[in-house]
XYZ file of C-alpha atoms in Angstrom:
579
model
C 42.005 22.656 61.433
C 41.015 20.760 58.258
C 39.047 22.542 55.528
C 35.721 21.074 54.324
C 35.810 19.363 50.925
C 33.506 20.124 48.004
C 30.783 17.897 49.470
C 30.796 19.730 52.795
C 32.698 16.973 54.585
C 35.752 17.544 56.730
C 38.996 16.036 55.528
C 40.682 13.908 58.160
C 44.363 14.546 58.782
C 46.331 11.685 57.238
C 49.907 10.882 58.072
C 52.339 10.208 55.247
C 55.934 9.151 55.392
C 58.123 12.215 54.957
C 55.308 14.722 55.576
C 55.729 14.822 59.315
C 53.434 13.792 62.091
C 49.979 15.376 62.133
C 50.203 17.094 58.721
C 47.058 16.710 56.578
C 46.899 15.514 52.969
C 46.969 18.644 50.744
C 43.738 17.534 48.968
C 41.007 15.259 50.315
C 41.174 11.604 49.359
C 38.762 10.400 46.662
C 37.125 11.816 43.550
C 36.019 15.421 43.874
C 32.820 16.885 42.463
C 33.387 19.704 40.003
C 31.017 22.589 40.879
C 30.380 23.488 37.224
C 29.521 19.888 36.319
C 27.350 19.623 39.425
C 25.397 22.694 38.335
C 24.964 21.362 34.790
C 23.704 18.002 36.034
C 21.294 19.720 38.427
C 19.882 21.715 35.505
C 19.501 18.622 33.304
C 17.791 16.606 36.029
C 15.595 19.378 37.392
C 12.187 17.955 38.251
C 13.128 14.429 37.176
C 13.028 11.381 39.464
C 16.431 10.102 40.551
C 15.592 6.382 40.733
C 18.311 3.891 39.827
C 16.289 2.480 36.930
C 16.487 5.904 35.226
C 20.291 5.969 35.159
C 20.524 5.159 31.437
C 17.854 7.767 30.632
C 19.860 10.371 32.531
C 23.039 9.355 30.725
C 21.171 9.960 27.466
C 20.340 13.482 28.649
C 24.030 14.213 29.135
C 25.047 12.613 25.832
C 22.370 14.483 23.880
C 23.236 17.833 25.473
C 27.031 17.675 25.405
C 27.687 15.002 22.696
C 29.881 13.209 25.221
C 29.940 12.279 28.900
C 32.889 13.601 30.868
C 34.302 12.087 34.038
C 33.194 15.229 35.863
C 29.609 14.726 34.672
C 29.699 11.075 35.720
C 30.867 12.028 39.192
C 28.214 14.714 39.502
C 25.503 12.331 38.274
C 26.608 9.676 40.753
C 26.414 12.218 43.559
C 22.954 13.403 42.498
C 21.580 9.856 42.261
C 23.361 8.698 45.426
C 25.213 5.998 43.549
C 28.879 5.129 43.629
C 31.006 6.462 40.808
C 31.886 2.869 39.912
C 28.215 1.963 39.378
C 27.653 4.898 37.050
C 30.962 4.456 35.239
C 30.529 0.741 34.553
C 27.029 1.324 33.192
C 28.008 4.259 30.973
C 31.015 2.482 29.478
C 29.030 -0.687 28.754
C 26.880 0.972 26.080
C 28.356 1.994 22.719
C 26.255 5.134 22.298
C 27.675 6.805 25.397
C 30.936 8.566 24.560
C 32.637 8.538 27.942
C 35.654 10.844 28.042
C 38.015 9.780 30.772
C 40.302 12.173 32.624
C 43.104 13.351 30.357
C 41.410 12.256 27.125
C 40.686 14.664 24.302
C 37.028 15.717 23.993
C 34.782 14.092 21.390
C 34.079 16.257 18.306
C 30.610 17.851 18.405
C 29.340 15.835 15.433
C 29.595 12.086 14.824
C 28.972 10.296 11.525
C 28.338 6.585 11.951
C 28.681 4.207 9.010
C 27.000 0.825 9.287
C 29.445 -2.057 8.817
C 26.943 -4.924 9.000
C 26.974 -7.606 6.332
C 24.234 -6.080 4.167
C 25.914 -2.663 4.156
C 29.365 -4.150 3.612
C 28.056 -5.997 0.544
C 26.828 -2.684 -0.880
C 30.113 -0.799 -0.454
C 29.967 0.198 3.198
C 33.697 -0.270 3.767
C 34.612 2.012 0.867
C 32.086 4.575 2.097
C 33.618 4.497 5.580
C 37.171 4.940 4.284
C 36.181 7.809 1.999
C 34.256 9.656 4.692
C 37.085 9.251 7.201
C 39.469 10.767 4.675
C 37.188 13.580 3.503
C 36.026 14.657 6.968
C 39.370 14.459 8.775
C 40.051 17.688 10.645
C 36.583 19.134 9.992
C 35.243 19.055 13.538
C 33.467 15.733 13.206
C 34.476 12.122 13.535
C 33.547 9.165 11.357
C 33.195 5.812 13.102
C 31.886 2.318 12.466
C 28.461 1.284 13.686
C 26.845 -2.148 13.911
C 23.556 -2.820 12.123
C 21.168 0.147 12.285
C 18.104 -1.688 10.952
C 18.058 -0.204 7.454
C 19.542 -3.188 5.662
C 17.147 -2.861 2.720
C 18.537 0.623 2.001
C 22.241 -0.150 2.294
C 24.776 1.342 2.629
C 23.711 3.620 5.469
C 25.351 6.506 7.318
C 23.962 8.351 10.321
C 24.646 12.034 11.002
C 23.625 12.781 14.546
C 20.171 11.165 14.546
C 19.510 11.472 10.804
C 20.082 8.568 8.422
C 21.375 8.864 4.885
C 20.268 5.732 3.046
C 21.885 4.303 -0.069
C 24.560 6.683 1.021
C 27.308 8.186 -1.095
C 30.110 10.473 0.115
C 28.475 13.417 -1.675
C 25.068 12.771 -0.092
C 26.583 12.538 3.386
C 28.628 15.708 2.881
C 25.568 17.585 1.631
C 23.478 16.527 4.630
C 26.233 17.507 7.024
C 26.755 20.921 5.429
C 23.013 21.554 5.586
C 23.009 20.742 9.293
C 20.554 17.871 8.869
C 20.957 15.897 12.088
C 17.375 15.192 13.220
C 15.352 12.131 12.142
C 12.913 12.244 9.229
C 9.491 10.926 10.201
C 7.869 8.598 7.649
C 4.120 8.797 6.951
C 2.256 6.644 9.456
C -1.260 5.866 10.675
C -1.960 8.168 13.614
C -4.384 7.817 16.511
C -7.457 9.395 14.903
C -7.116 7.425 11.663
C -6.541 4.195 13.574
C -9.596 4.775 15.790
C -11.793 5.590 12.797
C -10.905 2.192 11.302
C -12.081 0.304 14.411
C -8.917 0.588 16.443
C -9.071 0.107 20.219
C -12.617 -1.316 20.072
C -11.287 -4.717 21.143
C -9.303 -3.227 24.014
C -12.317 -1.273 25.234
C -14.515 -4.365 25.053
C -12.044 -6.234 27.235
C -11.750 -3.440 29.763
C -15.517 -3.074 30.019
C -16.059 -6.814 30.399
C -18.097 -7.049 27.182
C -15.556 -9.549 25.856
C -14.249 -12.209 28.265
C -10.496 -12.447 28.669
C -10.611 -16.178 28.051
C -11.787 -15.662 24.455
C -8.606 -13.773 23.657
C -6.366 -16.417 25.165
C -8.223 -19.142 23.302
C -7.909 -17.270 20.005
C -4.136 -16.922 20.395
C -3.767 -20.575 21.348
C -5.972 -21.849 18.524
C -4.130 -19.663 16.020
C -0.794 -21.003 17.241
C 0.771 -17.525 17.389
C 4.401 -17.845 18.426
C 6.875 -15.216 19.547
C 8.175 -13.553 16.392
C 11.295 -12.030 17.895
C 13.241 -15.230 17.359
C 12.523 -17.711 20.154
C 9.100 -18.795 18.871
C 7.533 -19.533 22.274
C 3.719 -19.877 22.049
C 2.249 -16.472 22.898
C -0.966 -17.722 24.503
C 0.909 -20.097 26.783
C 3.257 -17.313 27.899
C 0.342 -15.005 28.703
C -1.340 -17.719 30.775
C 1.883 -18.416 32.657
C 2.330 -14.777 33.655
C -1.354 -14.443 34.510
C -1.067 -17.412 36.887
C 1.763 -15.828 38.892
C 0.895 -13.795 41.993
C 0.845 -10.031 41.460
C 1.901 -7.338 41.161
C 2.925 -7.968 37.557
C 4.652 -5.941 34.839
C 5.077 -6.044 31.075
C 8.169 -5.337 28.976
C 8.230 -4.889 25.211
C 11.352 -5.930 23.340
C 11.785 -3.348 20.568
C 15.552 -3.800 20.484
C 15.850 -5.780 17.255
C 19.603 -5.558 16.795
C 20.123 -8.744 14.779
C 22.007 -7.774 11.592
C 19.583 -8.093 8.713
C 16.436 -7.506 10.817
C 14.205 -4.455 10.393
C 10.596 -5.699 10.469
C 9.764 -4.180 13.864
C 11.003 -0.797 12.648
C 8.723 -1.139 9.629
C 5.637 -1.693 11.800
C 6.534 1.001 14.327
C 7.115 3.497 11.511
C 3.891 2.705 9.649
C 1.137 1.446 12.001
C 2.237 2.022 15.619
C -1.232 1.831 17.189
C -1.839 -1.725 16.016
C 1.219 -2.647 18.067
C 0.182 -0.403 20.977
C -3.293 -1.940 21.123
C -1.841 -5.448 21.153
C 0.506 -4.352 23.919
C -2.315 -2.914 26.026
C -4.428 -6.037 25.461
C -1.563 -8.156 26.760
C -1.072 -5.863 29.754
C -4.793 -6.057 30.571
C -4.909 -9.845 30.318
C -1.997 -10.404 32.680
C -2.917 -7.535 35.000
C 0.290 -5.573 34.426
C 0.455 -2.372 36.451
C 2.966 -0.781 34.076
C 4.450 -1.401 30.644
C 8.066 -0.672 29.699
C 8.884 -0.343 25.985
C 12.605 -0.884 25.391
C 13.330 0.748 22.020
C 16.730 0.509 20.371
C 18.487 3.858 20.131
C 19.062 3.326 16.402
C 15.342 4.011 15.813
C 15.060 7.763 16.540
C 12.089 8.247 14.188
C 10.164 5.457 15.900
C 10.951 7.050 19.250
C 9.436 10.375 18.191
C 6.386 8.603 16.747
C 5.809 6.572 19.910
C 6.243 9.608 22.144
C 3.610 11.482 20.161
C 1.132 8.642 19.842
C 1.382 7.351 23.408
C 0.563 10.886 24.580
C -2.653 10.743 22.529
C -3.961 7.593 24.188
C -6.951 8.170 26.482
C -6.453 8.047 30.215
C -6.747 4.735 31.982
C -4.868 1.492 31.810
C -1.302 0.826 32.869
C 1.436 3.432 32.961
C 3.532 3.299 29.777
C 7.268 3.991 30.016
C 9.288 4.433 26.824
C 12.955 3.673 27.434
C 15.905 4.103 25.069
C 18.500 1.455 24.492
C 22.045 2.682 24.100
C 23.742 0.548 21.477
C 24.032 -2.945 22.951
C 22.916 -5.922 20.847
C 22.941 -8.161 23.896
C 19.947 -6.258 25.301
C 17.765 -8.031 22.773
C 18.160 -11.062 25.040
C 15.184 -10.879 27.381
C 16.974 -11.028 30.706
C 19.682 -8.581 29.582
C 16.853 -6.287 28.508
C 15.445 -6.447 32.038
C 18.821 -5.564 33.527
C 19.065 -2.570 31.211
C 15.551 -1.432 32.098
C 16.667 -1.466 35.722
C 19.459 0.968 34.821
C 22.321 -1.517 34.822
C 24.680 -3.159 32.371
C 22.884 -5.515 29.996
C 24.270 -8.763 31.365
C 22.066 -11.842 30.802
C 20.726 -13.467 33.930
C 21.130 -17.089 34.834
C 17.887 -19.077 34.556
C 15.855 -20.209 36.407
C 14.057 -18.238 37.696
C 12.502 -17.183 34.402
C 11.196 -13.672 33.699
C 7.563 -14.785 33.896
C 8.296 -15.739 37.511
C 10.882 -13.170 38.556
C 11.414 -10.481 35.943
C 11.583 -6.700 35.993
C 12.188 -5.388 39.529
C 11.659 -8.953 40.764
C 8.052 -9.104 39.591
C 6.407 -11.600 37.220
C 6.876 -10.017 33.794
C 5.321 -10.584 30.382
C 7.881 -10.002 27.617
C 6.880 -9.853 23.963
C 8.452 -8.335 20.886
C 6.802 -5.757 18.637
C 5.614 -7.994 15.805
C 4.044 -10.588 18.109
C 1.887 -7.888 19.680
C 1.169 -6.335 16.287
C -0.873 -9.379 15.191
C -2.971 -9.776 18.360
C -5.855 -7.556 17.264
C -6.163 -9.170 13.815
C -6.113 -12.698 15.187
C -8.788 -11.997 17.802
C -11.072 -9.901 15.563
C -10.751 -12.022 12.421
C -10.614 -15.282 14.279
C -7.810 -17.844 14.598
C -8.920 -19.419 11.313
C -7.766 -16.300 9.479
C -4.244 -16.808 10.789
C -4.134 -20.572 10.301
C -5.476 -20.090 6.765
C -2.067 -18.787 5.779
C 0.990 -20.948 5.396
C 2.720 -23.344 3.020
C 4.379 -26.703 3.162
C 2.437 -27.754 6.237
C 3.086 -24.550 8.178
C 0.591 -21.995 9.478
C 0.487 -18.236 9.852
C 2.315 -15.284 8.367
C 5.933 -14.193 8.664
C 7.434 -10.778 8.088
C 10.698 -11.503 6.286
C 13.368 -8.798 6.388
C 15.095 -9.352 3.044
C 18.369 -7.669 2.091
C 21.437 -8.375 0.008
C 21.604 -9.273 -3.681
C 17.930 -9.020 -4.579
C 16.145 -6.606 -6.894
C 13.508 -5.591 -4.348
C 14.699 -5.777 -0.725
C 12.413 -4.870 2.170
C 9.866 -6.337 4.582
C 7.953 -9.103 2.804
C 4.780 -10.398 4.429
C 4.549 -13.994 3.239
C 3.118 -17.350 4.351
C 5.074 -19.207 6.985
C 6.850 -22.145 5.411
C 7.522 -20.383 2.108
C 10.842 -21.470 0.589
C 13.617 -19.100 -0.351
C 13.093 -19.950 -3.998
C 9.452 -18.886 -3.721
C 10.255 -15.830 -1.638
C 12.720 -14.525 -4.210
C 10.442 -15.148 -7.171
C 7.161 -13.940 -5.684
C 8.192 -11.102 -3.398
C 11.687 -9.868 -4.255
C 11.774 -9.646 -8.044
C 14.534 -12.245 -8.201
C 18.268 -11.709 -7.914
C 20.006 -8.482 -8.853
C 21.106 -8.200 -12.463
C 24.297 -10.160 -13.032
C 24.140 -12.021 -9.717
C 23.454 -15.703 -9.155
C 22.314 -17.084 -5.815
C 25.120 -18.805 -3.958
C 24.161 -18.675 -0.269
C 21.710 -17.143 2.169
C 21.325 -16.477 5.870
C 17.779 -17.591 6.786
C 17.719 -16.028 10.250
C 20.075 -13.082 10.370
C 23.650 -13.063 11.615
C 23.168 -15.931 14.067
C 20.806 -18.057 11.964
C 23.493 -19.843 9.963
C 24.341 -19.970 6.259
C 22.863 -22.263 3.615
C 23.881 -22.961 0.003
C 21.729 -22.248 -3.037
C 21.150 -25.981 -3.419
C 19.040 -25.849 -0.240
C 16.722 -23.057 -1.360
C 13.643 -25.307 -1.104
C 13.526 -25.677 2.707
C 10.351 -24.291 4.345
C 11.312 -21.130 6.217
C 9.749 -21.573 9.639
C 10.392 -22.757 13.171
C 11.637 -26.332 13.362
C 12.455 -26.845 9.691
C 16.011 -25.461 9.577
C 17.544 -26.863 12.743
C 18.587 -30.171 11.188
C 20.597 -28.158 8.678
C 22.454 -26.296 11.424
C 20.344 -23.125 11.095
C 17.202 -21.518 12.501
C 14.644 -18.971 11.328
C 14.979 -16.632 14.316
C 13.517 -13.242 13.455
C 13.244 -14.180 9.745
C 16.041 -11.898 8.558
C 17.057 -13.230 5.136
C 20.374 -12.012 3.717
C 21.068 -13.054 0.131
C 24.636 -13.631 -1.111
C 25.640 -14.224 -4.708
C 28.416 -15.787 -6.694
C 30.217 -12.441 -6.565
C 30.451 -12.355 -2.756
C 33.366 -13.620 -0.678
C 31.754 -16.037 1.757
C 34.755 -16.215 4.057
C 34.778 -12.435 4.322
C 31.024 -12.454 4.964
C 31.295 -14.958 7.814
C 34.245 -13.061 9.276
C 32.117 -9.904 9.212
C 29.439 -11.687 11.259
C 31.930 -13.083 13.763
C 33.480 -9.654 14.265
C 30.033 -8.366 15.089
C 29.551 -10.986 17.790
C 33.028 -10.400 19.210
C 32.264 -6.687 19.480
C 28.791 -7.204 20.958
C 29.634 -9.905 23.513
C 28.790 -8.571 26.954
C 31.939 -10.232 28.330
C 30.197 -11.946 31.235
C 31.175 -15.508 30.293
C 34.537 -16.703 29.048
C 33.358 -19.042 26.244
C 31.640 -16.170 24.442
C 34.009 -13.331 25.337
C 37.208 -15.198 24.490
C 35.713 -17.602 21.959
C 34.441 -14.928 19.564
C 37.715 -13.010 19.769
C 39.774 -16.157 19.208
C 37.570 -17.122 16.265
C 38.101 -13.727 14.640
C 41.838 -14.074 15.070
C 41.856 -17.543 13.493
C 39.566 -16.480 10.658
C 41.839 -13.576 9.733
C 44.533 -16.066 8.757
C 44.915 -17.081 5.115
C 44.687 -20.759 6.002
C 41.967 -21.549 8.518
C 42.593 -24.197 11.164
C 39.261 -25.939 10.592
C 39.674 -28.482 13.394
C 40.463 -25.805 15.956
C 37.629 -23.587 14.743
C 35.238 -26.514 14.981
C 36.350 -27.303 18.522
C 36.082 -23.653 19.520
C 32.573 -23.435 18.067
C 31.464 -26.454 20.073
C 32.740 -24.976 23.326
C 30.911 -21.711 22.623
C 27.657 -23.564 21.922
C 27.926 -25.778 24.985
C 29.155 -23.347 27.626
C 27.983 -19.812 26.833
C 25.387 -18.308 29.164
C 23.035 -16.924 26.527
C 22.072 -17.198 22.883
C 24.728 -14.799 21.631
C 27.627 -17.106 22.390
C 25.601 -20.238 21.704
C 24.679 -19.130 18.165
C 27.617 -16.911 17.186
C 29.436 -19.741 15.414
C 26.476 -20.925 13.328
C 27.564 -19.137 10.116
C 31.104 -20.442 10.625
C 30.110 -24.061 11.114
C 27.755 -23.834 8.127
C 30.551 -22.450 5.969
C 32.791 -25.352 6.972
C 30.003 -27.851 6.337
C 28.438 -26.631 3.096
C 31.231 -24.791 1.310
C 34.338 -27.010 1.390
C 35.497 -25.404 -1.872
C 36.364 -22.312 0.145
C 39.172 -24.263 1.794
C 40.082 -26.782 -0.897
C 42.995 -26.895 -3.310
C 41.980 -26.768 -6.995
C 41.897 -30.577 -7.149
C 39.599 -30.810 -4.146
C 36.835 -28.433 -5.182
C 33.453 -29.798 -4.110
C 30.680 -30.491 -6.582
C 26.959 -29.878 -5.955
C 26.243 -33.585 -5.492
C 28.602 -33.590 -2.514
C 26.114 -31.495 -0.507
C 24.120 -33.440 2.067
């Protein structure tokens, strides 16, 4: 008679050639559940819901507790959540912050040091820092690995020990932090609930909820101000809110706090300093569209912001929609709105085909309002001060304010609140203290890694939506990275392309293969410019989402504006050759 397996099922006798008729398989077919892992998962999940959309949250519990996720834990989690092992495995291995240890692999060391290798950190010695730390910490019970942009570009280079960042890092500073056991985030000073309320906070929200202020006045203020989405796409905020409001309920709201674009850190700045101004804008938006619940998708690289939001959300008075704070897990693609929705549903962050659009069929199939942090941050000011306050800012025919994340070869990097339409020349002189000593402006990225690359000769273009596209660039999230005459532009563009190759979700061939092929071609001493140009065009035309469509922008700009990088000495371009 067959023995029951570890799940209480009875193994069926299976015939095998050479085993004889009627003899059972010595072990049941299929993956077995390890009793110890099953007990550990049961302890971790005790009292927690086991819905599919919480899969990534539960994976975080395992990662945080054991510093890795074993195959046994994956199997036990799949059993507990009544999911197939394949569903859990494919989700866990999609995200970079889950260290999945497959059967037969060596366990992950208990401590991980991550060194940012984004362009801003690389320009400030990040590669040397990485090599030194890997050498110095070899065999010490920790591992040192690369990490994509962690949103601290103004304090480069950056290393992360556990969940604690060491900014302007040196090998000695990292070693000291590690020896002291400093692995938890440091919370910056910020405006808490009581201080925010005492300064008039939440009065607007309460007036809306009580009916003292009509909803229509808020929508009109946003439309008259011309507030656009400040996460990169620039879609008019008022129009988006009306579109969601017009869809049949029930409705939801999702907040995109996953700013993973290399060079971008403005949302972190606002979350770390004035979180309730963002939260009030979020709750106003949820009220206007009738959202039953709000999901905040926060990138995992912002552990301090996560602690702050957990504390401050708990202090909000009862009433209003349910607020769910969800952690990303190290996937740049989840900044794309439909990939974000997939991740919130507990799946791999694969962009959806459109239509339908999220305002029609979004999170869990419901009409969903999606805004980024900074867009919501300005809602209260625009409504209370009036749209004229917002339109009173701006230069060169533009309106409003922009929060520029400035990094690279400037004296004073950081978040610079400046008029929309300001030029780079003005931004450097008025807000950044000019170039670093001994450096001369040669090029700049106006919109982060995907926003393209422009020469110093074009430093007088208004930085805003619609003004950069004819130059092969876009403003995006207003992440400005400054490069000087001492920087290798080919190496810089290769750094950006490697980032996109690593972060491609792999769903579509033009992006998955195109970014990898571009990296391979760009590693050669002599670049095949015609082939790279053709490859870039295919990626732009055929990729599903903005990652593949924009990944080649810095490359095509380098080919267009910096021919001297590929010329023989007799063919060096002169400034008057620029368009």
